Amino acid sequence: GMYPNIEQSPVDQLAMARLPENAIAYDLIYTPNPTQFLRQAKEQGAIAIDGLEMLVQQGAAAFKIWLGQTPPVDIMRHALLV
């Protein structure tokens, strides 16, 4: 979960244990990274994807709509990672 509930997960351990091999776990939450959900999924062998790229792309879309300019996606992504 997102702060302040960082130890929560939307999926309990029993359900997580039934993930198929090579499952993809996608959490729209981007902080903390990784979330409890993604940590559990990785432990089960899943491919874990966080919500950071979605945040970047939503910001880029808004930038384009509001300013009518091509957004600097690489700069935006870098700013979130530092």
Rosetta silent file (secondary structure, phi, psi, omega in degrees, C-alpha in Angstrom):
SEQUENCE: GMYPNIEQSPVDQLAMARLPENAIAYDLIYTPNPTQFLRQAKEQGAIAIDGLEMLVQQGAAAFKIWLGQTPPVDIMRHALLV
SCORE:     score description
SCORE:     0.000 S_00000001
   1 L     0.000  167.926  178.778    0.000    0.000    0.000 S_00000001
   2 L   -84.530  156.437  179.947    0.855    3.641   -0.259 S_00000001
   3 L   -50.054  134.975    8.083    2.039    5.656    2.732 S_00000001
   4 L   -93.462    7.084 -175.332    1.060    5.366    5.572 S_00000001
   5 L   -99.631   48.290 -170.334   -0.133    1.786    4.906 S_00000001
   6 L   -68.873  -15.854  179.251    3.098    0.551    3.351 S_00000001
   7 L   -94.780    2.618  179.411    2.891   -2.946    4.839 S_00000001
   8 L   -89.927  153.580  177.764   -0.551   -3.644    3.356 S_00000001
   9 L  -138.581  143.353  178.569   -1.170   -5.616    0.190 S_00000001
  10 L   -74.527   -7.966 -177.134   -4.390   -6.036   -1.816 S_00000001
  11 L  -124.670  129.275  179.689   -3.638   -9.757   -2.150 S_00000001
  12 L   -78.677  166.428 -175.419   -3.264  -12.140    0.771 S_00000001
  13 H   -60.319  -36.564 -179.454   -0.435  -14.665    1.004 S_00000001
  14 H   -62.988  -46.577  178.207   -2.688  -17.613    0.113 S_00000001
  15 H   -66.143  -39.343 -179.730   -3.784  -16.010   -3.163 S_00000001
  16 H   -63.005  -36.112 -179.502   -0.238  -14.863   -3.880 S_00000001
  17 H   -66.825  -18.437 -179.660    1.025  -18.431   -3.464 S_00000001
  18 L   -94.723    7.610  177.730   -1.295  -19.517   -6.299 S_00000001
  19 L   -59.743  136.505  176.529    0.208  -17.145   -8.866 S_00000001
  20 L   -70.761  158.895  177.535    1.061  -19.002  -12.063 S_00000001
  21 L   -58.570  138.226 -179.431    4.657  -19.220  -13.188 S_00000001
  22 L    64.359   26.480  175.320    5.783  -16.036  -14.993 S_00000001
  23 L   -64.352  157.794  175.506    2.758  -14.062  -13.789 S_00000001
  24 E  -112.547  124.971  177.071    2.915  -10.288  -14.121 S_00000001
  25 E  -109.288  120.898 -176.720    2.132   -8.219  -11.030 S_00000001
  26 E  -121.319  117.687  179.290    1.397   -4.561  -11.767 S_00000001
  27 L  -112.292  120.825 -179.668    0.935   -2.101   -8.920 S_00000001
  28 L   -68.232  -18.872  177.877   -0.159    1.415   -9.852 S_00000001
  29 L   -72.373  137.138 -176.131    1.335    2.667   -6.613 S_00000001
  30 L  -114.467   -5.013  176.359    4.836    4.013   -7.154 S_00000001
  31 L  -146.309  129.371    3.821    5.932    4.742   -3.609 S_00000001
  32 L   -73.255  160.582  179.423    7.283    2.984   -1.673 S_00000001
  33 L  -122.546  113.451    4.240    9.140    1.128   -4.345 S_00000001
  34 L   -87.085  158.801  174.919    8.713   -1.765   -4.203 S_00000001
  35 L   -77.192  167.115  176.679    5.358   -2.048   -2.479 S_00000001
  36 H   -57.288  -42.912  178.553    4.528   -4.966   -0.212 S_00000001
  37 H   -56.896  -47.256 -179.037    2.416   -6.414   -3.043 S_00000001
  38 H   -69.743  -34.463  175.787    5.330   -6.304   -5.497 S_00000001
  39 H   -61.915  -45.706  179.538    7.757   -7.749   -2.937 S_00000001
  40 H   -63.105  -42.257 -179.289    5.392  -10.675   -2.360 S_00000001
  41 H   -62.830  -43.394  178.661    4.888  -11.181   -6.096 S_00000001
  42 H   -61.918  -39.626  178.438    8.640  -11.227   -6.741 S_00000001
  43 H   -60.354  -28.182  178.959    9.082  -13.805   -3.977 S_00000001
  44 L   -89.409    2.231  178.033    6.631  -16.004   -5.917 S_00000001
  45 L    90.428   10.996 -179.836    8.627  -15.561   -9.132 S_00000001
  46 L   -79.566  157.636  170.789    6.348  -13.003  -10.778 S_00000001
  47 E   -82.361  122.468 -174.743    7.504  -10.151  -12.972 S_00000001
  48 E  -106.526  127.597 -179.827    6.874   -7.044  -10.850 S_00000001
  49 E  -126.343  128.081  179.454    6.056   -3.667  -12.424 S_00000001
  50 L   -92.965  175.784 -175.234    5.486   -0.498  -10.400 S_00000001
  51 L   -87.414    7.879 -176.379    3.345    2.518  -11.274 S_00000001
  52 H   -61.264  -44.866 -178.183    6.175    4.955  -11.947 S_00000001
  53 H   -65.785  -34.755  176.271    5.972    4.754  -15.741 S_00000001
  54 H   -64.521  -41.486  176.787    2.217    5.279  -15.643 S_00000001
  55 H   -58.909  -45.441  179.331    2.770    8.404  -13.536 S_00000001
  56 H   -59.957  -47.499 -176.168    5.323    9.665  -16.079 S_00000001
  57 H   -69.570  -33.560  174.701    3.010    9.014  -19.024 S_00000001
  58 H   -65.376  -43.049  177.027    0.006   10.639  -17.313 S_00000001
  59 H   -63.147  -39.584  179.060    2.121   13.709  -16.624 S_00000001
  60 H   -64.799  -41.360  178.743    3.338   13.715  -20.222 S_00000001
  61 H   -63.886  -42.622  178.334   -0.225   13.535  -21.546 S_00000001
  62 H   -64.230  -41.711  178.186   -1.285   16.423  -19.306 S_00000001
  63 H   -56.515  -47.010 -179.036    1.755   18.446  -20.386 S_00000001
  64 H   -64.133  -43.287 -179.821    0.797   17.945  -24.043 S_00000001
  65 H   -66.126  -48.298 -174.224   -2.865   18.871  -23.436 S_00000001
  66 H   -73.478  -39.658 -173.284   -2.167   21.929  -21.291 S_00000001
  67 H  -106.042  -13.457 -179.798    0.837   23.350  -23.130 S_00000001
  68 L    66.558   22.522 -178.584    0.404   21.924  -26.619 S_00000001
  69 L  -121.869  156.699  175.402    4.067   20.954  -26.644 S_00000001
  70 L   -70.055  124.328 -177.239    5.899   17.661  -26.815 S_00000001
  71 L   -73.966  148.372  176.324    6.730   16.725  -23.234 S_00000001
  72 L   -83.903   75.161 -172.140   10.327   16.017  -22.163 S_00000001
  73 H   -57.201  -42.531 -179.503    9.504   12.481  -21.017 S_00000001
  74 H   -62.777  -40.053  178.490   13.108   11.464  -20.316 S_00000001
  75 H   -67.498  -41.258  178.927   13.650   14.533  -18.140 S_00000001
  76 H   -61.651  -46.257 -179.918   10.363   13.937  -16.334 S_00000001
  77 H   -62.241  -45.704 -179.869   11.261   10.299  -15.650 S_00000001
  78 H   -59.696  -41.386 -179.508   14.754   11.244  -14.462 S_00000001
  79 H   -60.780  -32.694  179.210   13.314   13.856  -12.079 S_00000001
  80 H   -78.153  -22.033 -176.102   11.216   11.160  -10.407 S_00000001
  81 H   -91.596  -14.770 -178.570   14.148    8.793  -10.038 S_00000001
  82 L   -91.837    0.000    0.000   16.619   11.152   -8.341 S_00000001
